[in-house]
N, CA, C and O atoms as a Maestro MAE file, in Angstrom:
{
 s_m_m2io_version
 :::
 2.0.0
}

f_m_ct {
 s_m_title
 :::
 protein
 m_atom[288] {
  # First column is atom index #
  i_m_mmod_type
  r_m_x_coord
  r_m_y_coord
  r_m_z_coord
  i_m_residue_number
  s_m_chain_name
  s_m_pdb_residue_name
  s_m_pdb_atom_name
  i_m_atomic_number
  :::
  1 25 -71.565 24.232 7.581 1 A "MET " " N  " 7
  2 3 -70.319 24.254 6.837 1 A "MET " " CA " 6
  3 2 -69.365 23.268 7.509 1 A "MET " " C  " 6
  4 15 -69.043 23.426 8.687 1 A "MET " " O  " 8
  5 25 -68.916 22.268 6.781 2 A "PRO " " N  " 7
  6 3 -68.050 21.258 7.405 2 A "PRO " " CA " 6
  7 2 -66.631 21.769 7.626 2 A "PRO " " C  " 6
  8 15 -66.131 22.620 6.889 2 A "PRO " " O  " 8
  9 25 -66.010 21.234 8.642 3 A "LEU " " N  " 7
  10 3 -64.585 21.486 8.853 3 A "LEU " " CA " 6
  11 2 -63.816 20.438 8.067 3 A "LEU " " C  " 6
  12 15 -64.141 19.252 8.122 3 A "LEU " " O  " 8
  13 25 -62.805 20.868 7.343 4 A "VAL " " N  " 7
  14 3 -62.002 19.938 6.550 4 A "VAL " " CA " 6
  15 2 -60.525 20.241 6.752 4 A "VAL " " C  " 6
  16 15 -60.156 21.316 7.224 4 A "VAL " " O  " 8
  17 25 -59.703 19.295 6.395 5 A "ARG " " N  " 7
  18 3 -58.256 19.498 6.460 5 A "ARG " " CA " 6
  19 2 -57.844 20.481 5.367 5 A "ARG " " C  " 6
  20 15 -58.386 20.474 4.262 5 A "ARG " " O  " 8
  21 25 -56.882 21.317 5.703 6 A "LEU " " N  " 7
  22 3 -56.477 22.388 4.798 6 A "LEU " " CA " 6
  23 2 -55.692 21.880 3.589 6 A "LEU " " C  " 6
  24 15 -55.914 22.346 2.472 6 A "LEU " " O  " 8
  25 25 -54.787 20.939 3.795 7 A "LYS " " N  " 7
  26 3 -53.925 20.498 2.691 7 A "LYS " " CA " 6
  27 2 -54.721 19.973 1.499 7 A "LYS " " C  " 6
  28 15 -54.489 20.429 0.380 7 A "LYS " " O  " 8
  29 25 -55.660 19.025 1.692 8 A "PRO " " N  " 7
  30 3 -56.430 18.563 0.527 8 A "PRO " " CA " 6
  31 2 -57.258 19.675 -0.122 8 A "PRO " " C  " 6
  32 15 -57.444 19.688 -1.339 8 A "PRO " " O  " 8
  33 25 -57.746 20.590 0.684 9 A "LEU " " N  " 7
  34 3 -58.532 21.701 0.160 9 A "LEU " " CA " 6
  35 2 -57.671 22.583 -0.740 9 A "LEU " " C  " 6
  36 15 -58.094 22.967 -1.830 9 A "LEU " " O  " 8
  37 25 -56.462 22.902 -0.280 10 A "LEU " " N  " 7
  38 3 -55.561 23.728 -1.083 10 A "LEU " " CA " 6
  39 2 -55.096 22.994 -2.338 10 A "LEU " " C  " 6
  40 15 -54.940 23.604 -3.396 10 A "LEU " " O  " 8
  41 25 -54.879 21.700 -2.220 11 A "GLU " " N  " 7
  42 3 -54.496 20.914 -3.400 11 A "GLU " " CA " 6
  43 2 -55.607 20.935 -4.445 11 A "GLU " " C  " 6
  44 15 -55.336 21.070 -5.638 11 A "GLU " " O  " 8
  45 25 -56.865 20.800 -3.999 12 A "ASP " " N  " 7
  46 3 -57.991 20.847 -4.928 12 A "ASP " " CA " 6
  47 2 -58.114 22.225 -5.568 12 A "ASP " " C  " 6
  48 15 -58.392 22.337 -6.762 12 A "ASP " " O  " 8
  49 25 -57.909 23.265 -4.778 13 A "ALA " " N  " 7
  50 3 -57.983 24.625 -5.310 13 A "ALA " " CA " 6
  51 2 -56.912 24.846 -6.380 13 A "ALA " " C  " 6
  52 15 -57.176 25.460 -7.414 13 A "ALA " " O  " 8
  53 25 -55.725 24.351 -6.129 14 A "LYS " " N  " 7
  54 3 -54.645 24.495 -7.112 14 A "LYS " " CA " 6
  55 2 -54.968 23.712 -8.381 14 A "LYS " " C  " 6
  56 15 -54.805 24.217 -9.491 14 A "LYS " " O  " 8
  57 25 -55.422 22.486 -8.206 15 A "LYS " " N  " 7
  58 3 -55.742 21.621 -9.349 15 A "LYS " " CA " 6
  59 2 -56.858 22.211 -10.203 15 A "LYS " " C  " 6
  60 15 -56.789 22.180 -11.432 15 A "LYS " " O  " 8
  61 25 -57.882 22.745 -9.553 16 A "ASN " " N  " 7
  62 3 -59.054 23.263 -10.264 16 A "ASN " " CA " 6
  63 2 -59.036 24.772 -10.464 16 A "ASN " " C  " 6
  64 15 -60.015 25.360 -10.924 16 A "ASN " " O  " 8
  65 25 -57.923 25.387 -10.117 17 A "LYS " " N  " 7
  66 3 -57.679 26.811 -10.381 17 A "LYS " " CA " 6
  67 2 -58.729 27.745 -9.780 17 A "LYS " " C  " 6
  68 15 -59.339 28.556 -10.477 17 A "LYS " " O  " 8
  69 25 -58.919 27.607 -8.473 18 A "TYR " " N  " 7
  70 3 -59.761 28.564 -7.763 18 A "TYR " " CA " 6
  71 2 -59.041 28.978 -6.482 18 A "TYR " " C  " 6
  72 15 -58.117 28.300 -6.032 18 A "TYR " " O  " 8
  73 25 -59.462 30.069 -5.913 19 A "CYS " " N  " 7
  74 3 -58.800 30.543 -4.695 19 A "CYS " " CA " 6
  75 2 -59.722 30.341 -3.493 19 A "CYS " " C  " 6
  76 15 -60.937 30.190 -3.620 19 A "CYS " " O  " 8
  77 25 -59.098 30.346 -2.343 20 A "ILE " " N  " 7
  78 3 -59.821 30.217 -1.084 20 A "ILE " " CA " 6
  79 2 -59.472 31.445 -0.252 20 A "ILE " " C  " 6
  80 15 -58.301 31.702 0.027 20 A "ILE " " O  " 8
  81 25 -60.480 32.190 0.136 21 A "GLY " " N  " 7
  82 3 -60.239 33.377 0.944 21 A "GLY " " CA " 6
  83 2 -59.805 33.012 2.357 21 A "GLY " " C  " 6
  84 15 -60.308 32.062 2.956 21 A "GLY " " O  " 8
  85 25 -58.866 33.784 2.868 22 A "SER " " N  " 7
  86 3 -58.413 33.624 4.248 22 A "SER " " CA " 6
  87 2 -58.626 34.953 4.956 22 A "SER " " C  " 6
  88 15 -58.158 35.994 4.496 22 A "SER " " O  " 8
  89 25 -59.329 34.911 6.069 23 A "PHE " " N  " 7
  90 3 -59.699 36.137 6.769 23 A "PHE " " CA " 6
  91 2 -59.350 36.029 8.245 23 A "PHE " " C  " 6
  92 15 -59.589 35.001 8.878 23 A "PHE " " O  " 8
  93 25 -58.782 37.099 8.786 24 A "ASN " " N  " 7
  94 3 -58.507 37.143 10.218 24 A "ASN " " CA " 6
  95 2 -59.802 37.430 10.961 24 A "ASN " " C  " 6
  96 15 -60.544 38.349 10.612 24 A "ASN " " O  " 8
  97 25 -60.062 36.641 11.980 25 A "VAL " " N  " 7
  98 3 -61.214 36.877 12.843 25 A "VAL " " CA " 6
  99 2 -60.685 37.236 14.227 25 A "VAL " " C  " 6
  100 15 -59.743 36.618 14.724 25 A "VAL " " O  " 8
  101 25 -61.295 38.231 14.836 26 A "PHE " " N  " 7
  102 3 -60.810 38.659 16.146 26 A "PHE " " CA " 6
  103 2 -61.912 38.751 17.182 26 A "PHE " " C  " 6
  104 15 -61.655 39.070 18.343 26 A "PHE " " O  " 8
  105 25 -63.143 38.471 16.765 27 A "ASN " " N  " 7
  106 3 -64.250 38.411 17.718 27 A "ASN " " CA " 6
  107 2 -65.398 37.623 17.081 27 A "ASN " " C  " 6
  108 15 -65.311 37.199 15.929 27 A "ASN " " O  " 8
  109 25 -66.448 37.440 17.832 28 A "ILE " " N  " 7
  110 3 -67.572 36.642 17.346 28 A "ILE " " CA " 6
  111 2 -68.225 37.288 16.126 28 A "ILE " " C  " 6
  112 15 -68.637 36.587 15.201 28 A "ILE " " O  " 8
  113 25 -68.321 38.594 16.118 29 A "GLU " " N  " 7
  114 3 -68.982 39.275 15.004 29 A "GLU " " CA " 6
  115 2 -68.236 39.064 13.686 29 A "GLU " " C  " 6
  116 15 -68.858 38.799 12.657 29 A "GLU " " O  " 8
  117 25 -66.905 39.181 13.712 30 A "THR " " N  " 7
  118 3 -66.164 38.962 12.469 30 A "THR " " CA " 6
  119 2 -66.220 37.499 12.052 30 A "THR " " C  " 6
  120 15 -66.288 37.194 10.862 30 A "THR " " O  " 8
  121 25 -66.192 36.603 13.012 31 A "LEU " " N  " 7
  122 3 -66.307 35.179 12.702 31 A "LEU " " CA " 6
  123 2 -67.657 34.882 12.051 31 A "LEU " " C  " 6
  124 15 -67.722 34.184 11.039 31 A "LEU " " O  " 8
  125 25 -68.731 35.411 12.632 32 A "GLU " " N  " 7
  126 3 -70.067 35.209 12.056 32 A "GLU " " CA " 6
  127 2 -70.134 35.749 10.633 32 A "GLU " " C  " 6
  128 15 -70.696 35.108 9.745 32 A "GLU " " O  " 8
  129 25 -69.564 36.920 10.422 33 A "GLY " " N  " 7
  130 3 -69.588 37.527 9.090 33 A "GLY " " CA " 6
  131 2 -68.845 36.700 8.056 33 A "GLY " " C  " 6
  132 15 -69.331 36.513 6.941 33 A "GLY " " O  " 8
  133 25 -67.678 36.207 8.417 34 A "VAL " " N  " 7
  134 3 -66.883 35.397 7.496 34 A "VAL " " CA " 6
  135 2 -67.612 34.102 7.163 34 A "VAL " " C  " 6
  136 15 -67.710 33.727 5.995 34 A "VAL " " O  " 8
  137 25 -68.117 33.425 8.172 35 A "ILE " " N  " 7
  138 3 -68.795 32.151 7.926 35 A "ILE " " CA " 6
  139 2 -70.105 32.362 7.172 35 A "ILE " " C  " 6
  140 15 -70.426 31.587 6.271 35 A "ILE " " O  " 8
  141 25 -70.857 33.387 7.522 36 A "GLU " " N  " 7
  142 3 -72.108 33.661 6.806 36 A "GLU " " CA " 6
  143 2 -71.839 33.944 5.330 36 A "GLU " " C  " 6
  144 15 -72.559 33.449 4.464 36 A "GLU " " O  " 8
  145 25 -70.813 34.734 5.041 37 A "ALA " " N  " 7
  146 3 -70.476 35.029 3.646 37 A "ALA " " CA " 6
  147 2 -70.045 33.771 2.904 37 A "ALA " " C  " 6
  148 15 -70.410 33.577 1.744 37 A "ALA " " O  " 8
  149 25 -69.276 32.920 3.562 38 A "ALA " " N  " 7
  150 3 -68.831 31.674 2.930 38 A "ALA " " CA " 6
  151 2 -70.011 30.757 2.636 38 A "ALA " " C  " 6
  152 15 -70.073 30.140 1.573 38 A "ALA " " O  " 8
  153 25 -70.940 30.667 3.570 39 A "VAL " " N  " 7
  154 3 -72.131 29.835 3.362 39 A "VAL " " CA " 6
  155 2 -72.963 30.396 2.208 39 A "VAL " " C  " 6
  156 15 -73.405 29.645 1.339 39 A "VAL " " O  " 8
  157 25 -73.175 31.704 2.200 40 A "ASN " " N  " 7
  158 3 -73.966 32.329 1.131 40 A "ASN " " CA " 6
  159 2 -73.322 32.143 -0.239 40 A "ASN " " C  " 6
  160 15 -74.018 32.003 -1.245 40 A "ASN " " O  " 8
  161 25 -71.993 32.144 -0.274 41 A "ALA " " N  " 7
  162 3 -71.268 31.973 -1.537 41 A "ALA " " CA " 6
  163 2 -71.020 30.505 -1.865 41 A "ALA " " C  " 6
  164 15 -70.497 30.182 -2.931 41 A "ALA " " O  " 8
  165 25 -71.393 29.623 -0.952 42 A "ASP " " N  " 7
  166 3 -71.120 28.191 -1.102 42 A "ASP " " CA " 6
  167 2 -69.649 27.982 -1.443 42 A "ASP " " C  " 6
  168 15 -69.297 27.286 -2.396 42 A "ASP " " O  " 8
  169 25 -68.807 28.608 -0.633 43 A "SER " " N  " 7
  170 3 -67.373 28.622 -0.893 43 A "SER " " CA " 6
  171 2 -66.603 28.304 0.386 43 A "SER " " C  " 6
  172 15 -67.001 28.716 1.476 43 A "SER " " O  " 8
  173 25 -65.503 27.571 0.249 44 A "PRO " " N  " 7
  174 3 -64.684 27.322 1.438 44 A "PRO " " CA " 6
  175 2 -64.012 28.609 1.896 44 A "PRO " " C  " 6
  176 15 -63.854 29.555 1.124 44 A "PRO " " O  " 8
  177 25 -63.628 28.625 3.144 45 A "VAL " " N  " 7
  178 3 -62.974 29.801 3.707 45 A "VAL " " CA " 6
  179 2 -61.989 29.351 4.776 45 A "VAL " " C  " 6
  180 15 -62.177 28.323 5.426 45 A "VAL " " O  " 8
  181 25 -60.951 30.132 4.942 46 A "ILE " " N  " 7
  182 3 -59.972 29.885 5.996 46 A "ILE " " CA " 6
  183 2 -60.135 30.999 7.022 46 A "ILE " " C  " 6
  184 15 -60.061 32.180 6.681 46 A "ILE " " O  " 8
  185 25 -60.356 30.623 8.276 47 A "CYS " " N  " 7
  186 3 -60.449 31.601 9.362 47 A "CYS " " CA " 6
  187 2 -59.116 31.622 10.088 47 A "CYS " " C  " 6
  188 15 -58.682 30.613 10.644 47 A "CYS " " O  " 8
  189 25 -58.476 32.770 10.079 48 A "GLY " " N  " 7
  190 3 -57.184 32.909 10.735 48 A "GLY " " CA " 6
  191 2 -57.274 33.832 11.932 48 A "GLY " " C  " 6
  192 15 -58.257 34.549 12.117 48 A "GLY " " O  " 8
  193 25 -56.232 33.800 12.736 49 A "VAL " " N  " 7
  194 3 -56.144 34.676 13.906 49 A "VAL " " CA " 6
  195 2 -54.785 35.355 13.876 49 A "VAL " " C  " 6
  196 15 -53.751 34.694 13.784 49 A "VAL " " O  " 8
  197 25 -54.795 36.670 13.953 50 A "TYR " " N  " 7
  198 3 -53.569 37.450 14.018 50 A "TYR " " CA " 6
  199 2 -52.894 37.149 15.350 50 A "TYR " " C  " 6
  200 15 -53.506 37.308 16.407 50 A "TYR " " O  " 8
  201 25 -51.656 36.723 15.307 51 A "GLU " " N  " 7
  202 3 -50.979 36.219 16.507 51 A "GLU " " CA " 6
  203 2 -51.056 37.150 17.720 51 A "GLU " " C  " 6
  204 15 -51.311 36.659 18.819 51 A "GLU " " O  " 8
  205 25 -50.854 38.458 17.585 52 A "PRO " " N  " 7
  206 3 -50.958 39.314 18.775 52 A "PRO " " CA " 6
  207 2 -52.323 39.281 19.467 52 A "PRO " " C  " 6
  208 15 -52.415 39.573 20.659 52 A "PRO " " O  " 8
  209 25 -53.381 38.931 18.735 53 A "HIS " " N  " 7
  210 3 -54.705 38.860 19.367 53 A "HIS " " CA " 6
  211 2 -54.827 37.689 20.326 53 A "HIS " " C  " 6
  212 15 -55.690 37.692 21.204 53 A "HIS " " O  " 8
  213 25 -53.976 36.694 20.167 54 A "ILE " " N  " 7
  214 3 -54.041 35.520 21.031 54 A "ILE " " CA " 6
  215 2 -53.729 35.883 22.481 54 A "ILE " " C  " 6
  216 15 -54.199 35.212 23.400 54 A "ILE " " O  " 8
  217 25 -52.945 36.934 22.694 55 A "LYS " " N  " 7
  218 3 -52.600 37.309 24.071 55 A "LYS " " CA " 6
  219 2 -53.829 37.752 24.870 55 A "LYS " " C  " 6
  220 15 -53.797 37.751 26.101 55 A "LYS " " O  " 8
  221 25 -54.911 38.130 24.179 56 A "TYR " " N  " 7
  222 3 -56.131 38.533 24.869 56 A "TYR " " CA " 6
  223 2 -57.026 37.349 25.198 56 A "TYR " " C  " 6
  224 15 -58.003 37.486 25.934 56 A "TYR " " O  " 8
  225 25 -56.696 36.210 24.663 57 A "SER " " N  " 7
  226 3 -57.500 35.015 24.868 57 A "SER " " CA " 6
  227 2 -56.567 33.818 24.757 57 A "SER " " C  " 6
  228 15 -55.517 33.789 25.399 57 A "SER " " O  " 8
  229 25 -56.938 32.840 23.955 58 A "SER " " N  " 7
  230 3 -56.054 31.700 23.694 58 A "SER " " CA " 6
  231 2 -56.426 31.097 22.352 58 A "SER " " C  " 6
  232 15 -57.541 31.285 21.865 58 A "SER " " O  " 8
  233 25 -55.501 30.384 21.764 59 A "ILE " " N  " 7
  234 3 -55.774 29.744 20.483 59 A "ILE " " CA " 6
  235 2 -56.863 28.691 20.632 59 A "ILE " " C  " 6
  236 15 -57.628 28.450 19.698 59 A "ILE " " O  " 8
  237 25 -56.937 28.066 21.794 60 A "GLU " " N  " 7
  238 3 -57.979 27.063 22.031 60 A "GLU " " CA " 6
  239 2 -59.369 27.687 21.990 60 A "GLU " " C  " 6
  240 15 -60.294 27.111 21.418 60 A "GLU " " O  " 8
  241 25 -59.516 28.853 22.590 61 A "ILE " " N  " 7
  242 3 -60.814 29.534 22.581 61 A "ILE " " CA " 6
  243 2 -61.196 29.921 21.159 61 A "ILE " " C  " 6
  244 15 -62.334 29.709 20.739 61 A "ILE " " O  " 8
  245 25 -60.246 30.488 20.415 62 A "PHE " " N  " 7
  246 3 -60.535 30.852 19.030 62 A "PHE " " CA " 6
  247 2 -60.900 29.629 18.198 62 A "PHE " " C  " 6
  248 15 -61.866 29.662 17.435 62 A "PHE " " O  " 8
  249 25 -60.136 28.553 18.339 63 A "SER " " N  " 7
  250 3 -60.418 27.360 17.530 63 A "SER " " CA " 6
  251 2 -61.766 26.751 17.905 63 A "SER " " C  " 6
  252 15 -62.481 26.255 17.035 63 A "SER " " O  " 8
  253 25 -62.117 26.780 19.176 64 A "ASN " " N  " 7
  254 3 -63.431 26.270 19.587 64 A "ASN " " CA " 6
  255 2 -64.566 27.130 19.039 64 A "ASN " " C  " 6
  256 15 -65.609 26.606 18.650 64 A "ASN " " O  " 8
  257 25 -64.368 28.441 19.006 65 A "LEU " " N  " 7
  258 3 -65.385 29.322 18.416 65 A "LEU " " CA " 6
  259 2 -65.595 28.991 16.944 65 A "LEU " " C  " 6
  260 15 -66.731 28.886 16.480 65 A "LEU " " O  " 8
  261 25 -64.500 28.827 16.217 66 A "VAL " " N  " 7
  262 3 -64.604 28.507 14.792 66 A "VAL " " CA " 6
  263 2 -65.322 27.174 14.606 66 A "VAL " " C  " 6
  264 15 -66.209 27.059 13.760 66 A "VAL " " O  " 8
  265 25 -64.947 26.178 15.384 67 A "LYS " " N  " 7
  266 3 -65.596 24.862 15.284 67 A "LYS " " CA " 6
  267 2 -67.091 24.966 15.577 67 A "LYS " " C  " 6
  268 15 -67.910 24.414 14.843 67 A "LYS " " O  " 8
  269 25 -67.442 25.671 16.643 68 A "ASP " " N  " 7
  270 3 -68.850 25.807 17.020 68 A "ASP " " CA " 6
  271 2 -69.671 26.490 15.926 68 A "ASP " " C  " 6
  272 15 -70.767 26.035 15.597 68 A "ASP " " O  " 8
  273 25 -69.145 27.580 15.362 69 A "TYR " " N  " 7
  274 3 -69.886 28.293 14.325 69 A "TYR " " CA " 6
  275 2 -69.929 27.515 13.020 69 A "TYR " " C  " 6
  276 15 -70.900 27.616 12.271 69 A "TYR " " O  " 8
  277 25 -68.895 26.748 12.742 70 A "ALA " " N  " 7
  278 3 -68.863 25.980 11.494 70 A "ALA " " CA " 6
  279 2 -69.917 24.884 11.478 70 A "ALA " " C  " 6
  280 15 -70.465 24.568 10.422 70 A "ALA " " O  " 8
  281 25 -70.206 24.304 12.631 71 A "ILE " " N  " 7
  282 3 -71.169 23.198 12.646 71 A "ILE " " CA " 6
  283 2 -72.614 23.664 12.788 71 A "ILE " " C  " 6
  284 15 -73.530 22.846 12.704 71 A "ILE " " O  " 8
  285 25 -72.837 24.947 12.999 72 A "LYS " " N  " 7
  286 3 -74.211 25.470 13.104 72 A "LYS " " CA " 6
  287 2 -74.919 25.400 11.774 72 A "LYS " " C  " 6
  288 15 -76.080 25.795 11.671 72 A "LYS " " O  " 8
  :::
 }
 m_bond[287] {
  # First column is bond index #
  i_m_from
  i_m_to
  i_m_order
  :::
  1 1 2 1
  2 2 3 1
  3 3 4 2
  4 3 5 1
  5 5 6 1
  6 6 7 1
  7 7 8 2
  8 7 9 1
  9 9 10 1
  10 10 11 1
  11 11 12 2
  12 11 13 1
  13 13 14 1
  14 14 15 1
  15 15 16 2
  16 15 17 1
  17 17 18 1
  18 18 19 1
  19 19 20 2
  20 19 21 1
  21 21 22 1
  22 22 23 1
  23 23 24 2
  24 23 25 1
  25 25 26 1
  26 26 27 1
  27 27 28 2
  28 27 29 1
  29 29 30 1
  30 30 31 1
  31 31 32 2
  32 31 33 1
  33 33 34 1
  34 34 35 1
  35 35 36 2
  36 35 37 1
  37 37 38 1
  38 38 39 1
  39 39 40 2
  40 39 41 1
  41 41 42 1
  42 42 43 1
  43 43 44 2
  44 43 45 1
  45 45 46 1
  46 46 47 1
  47 47 48 2
  48 47 49 1
  49 49 50 1
  50 50 51 1
  51 51 52 2
  52 51 53 1
  53 53 54 1
  54 54 55 1
  55 55 56 2
  56 55 57 1
  57 57 58 1
  58 58 59 1
  59 59 60 2
  60 59 61 1
  61 61 62 1
  62 62 63 1
  63 63 64 2
  64 63 65 1
  65 65 66 1
  66 66 67 1
  67 67 68 2
  68 67 69 1
  69 69 70 1
  70 70 71 1
  71 71 72 2
  72 71 73 1
  73 73 74 1
  74 74 75 1
  75 75 76 2
  76 75 77 1
  77 77 78 1
  78 78 79 1
  79 79 80 2
  80 79 81 1
  81 81 82 1
  82 82 83 1
  83 83 84 2
  84 83 85 1
  85 85 86 1
  86 86 87 1
  87 87 88 2
  88 87 89 1
  89 89 90 1
  90 90 91 1
  91 91 92 2
  92 91 93 1
  93 93 94 1
  94 94 95 1
  95 95 96 2
  96 95 97 1
  97 97 98 1
  98 98 99 1
  99 99 100 2
  100 99 101 1
  101 101 102 1
  102 102 103 1
  103 103 104 2
  104 103 105 1
  105 105 106 1
  106 106 107 1
  107 107 108 2
  108 107 109 1
  109 109 110 1
  110 110 111 1
  111 111 112 2
  112 111 113 1
  113 113 114 1
  114 114 115 1
  115 115 116 2
  116 115 117 1
  117 117 118 1
  118 118 119 1
  119 119 120 2
  120 119 121 1
  121 121 122 1
  122 122 123 1
  123 123 124 2
  124 123 125 1
  125 125 126 1
  126 126 127 1
  127 127 128 2
  128 127 129 1
  129 129 130 1
  130 130 131 1
  131 131 132 2
  132 131 133 1
  133 133 134 1
  134 134 135 1
  135 135 136 2
  136 135 137 1
  137 137 138 1
  138 138 139 1
  139 139 140 2
  140 139 141 1
  141 141 142 1
  142 142 143 1
  143 143 144 2
  144 143 145 1
  145 145 146 1
  146 146 147 1
  147 147 148 2
  148 147 149 1
  149 149 150 1
  150 150 151 1
  151 151 152 2
  152 151 153 1
  153 153 154 1
  154 154 155 1
  155 155 156 2
  156 155 157 1
  157 157 158 1
  158 158 159 1
  159 159 160 2
  160 159 161 1
  161 161 162 1
  162 162 163 1
  163 163 164 2
  164 163 165 1
  165 165 166 1
  166 166 167 1
  167 167 168 2
  168 167 169 1
  169 169 170 1
  170 170 171 1
  171 171 172 2
  172 171 173 1
  173 173 174 1
  174 174 175 1
  175 175 176 2
  176 175 177 1
  177 177 178 1
  178 178 179 1
  179 179 180 2
  180 179 181 1
  181 181 182 1
  182 182 183 1
  183 183 184 2
  184 183 185 1
  185 185 186 1
  186 186 187 1
  187 187 188 2
  188 187 189 1
  189 189 190 1
  190 190 191 1
  191 191 192 2
  192 191 193 1
  193 193 194 1
  194 194 195 1
  195 195 196 2
  196 195 197 1
  197 197 198 1
  198 198 199 1
  199 199 200 2
  200 199 201 1
  201 201 202 1
  202 202 203 1
  203 203 204 2
  204 203 205 1
  205 205 206 1
  206 206 207 1
  207 207 208 2
  208 207 209 1
  209 209 210 1
  210 210 211 1
  211 211 212 2
  212 211 213 1
  213 213 214 1
  214 214 215 1
  215 215 216 2
  216 215 217 1
  217 217 218 1
  218 218 219 1
  219 219 220 2
  220 219 221 1
  221 221 222 1
  222 222 223 1
  223 223 224 2
  224 223 225 1
  225 225 226 1
  226 226 227 1
  227 227 228 2
  228 227 229 1
  229 229 230 1
  230 230 231 1
  231 231 232 2
  232 231 233 1
  233 233 234 1
  234 234 235 1
  235 235 236 2
  236 235 237 1
  237 237 238 1
  238 238 239 1
  239 239 240 2
  240 239 241 1
  241 241 242 1
  242 242 243 1
  243 243 244 2
  244 243 245 1
  245 245 246 1
  246 246 247 1
  247 247 248 2
  248 247 249 1
  249 249 250 1
  250 250 251 1
  251 251 252 2
  252 251 253 1
  253 253 254 1
  254 254 255 1
  255 255 256 2
  256 255 257 1
  257 257 258 1
  258 258 259 1
  259 259 260 2
  260 259 261 1
  261 261 262 1
  262 262 263 1
  263 263 264 2
  264 263 265 1
  265 265 266 1
  266 266 267 1
  267 267 268 2
  268 267 269 1
  269 269 270 1
  270 270 271 1
  271 271 272 2
  272 271 273 1
  273 273 274 1
  274 274 275 1
  275 275 276 2
  276 275 277 1
  277 277 278 1
  278 278 279 1
  279 279 280 2
  280 279 281 1
  281 281 282 1
  282 282 283 1
  283 283 284 2
  284 283 285 1
  285 285 286 1
  286 286 287 1
  287 287 288 2
  :::
 }
}
């Protein structure tokens, strides 16, 4: 699943009248589930992080996890 910029993706969704799911991920298992479902549905997805969860780790770690799983 490729990583893409959000703005063009949202513009395309608006133009073509479809929605993009956004899901909070807080560990590897939820991240795997979100990405696996998106791949199975052949649909883009937004992986978000609930701000209070960042205190247990860092935004860099979360973003690296998302990048790593997206390119698998």
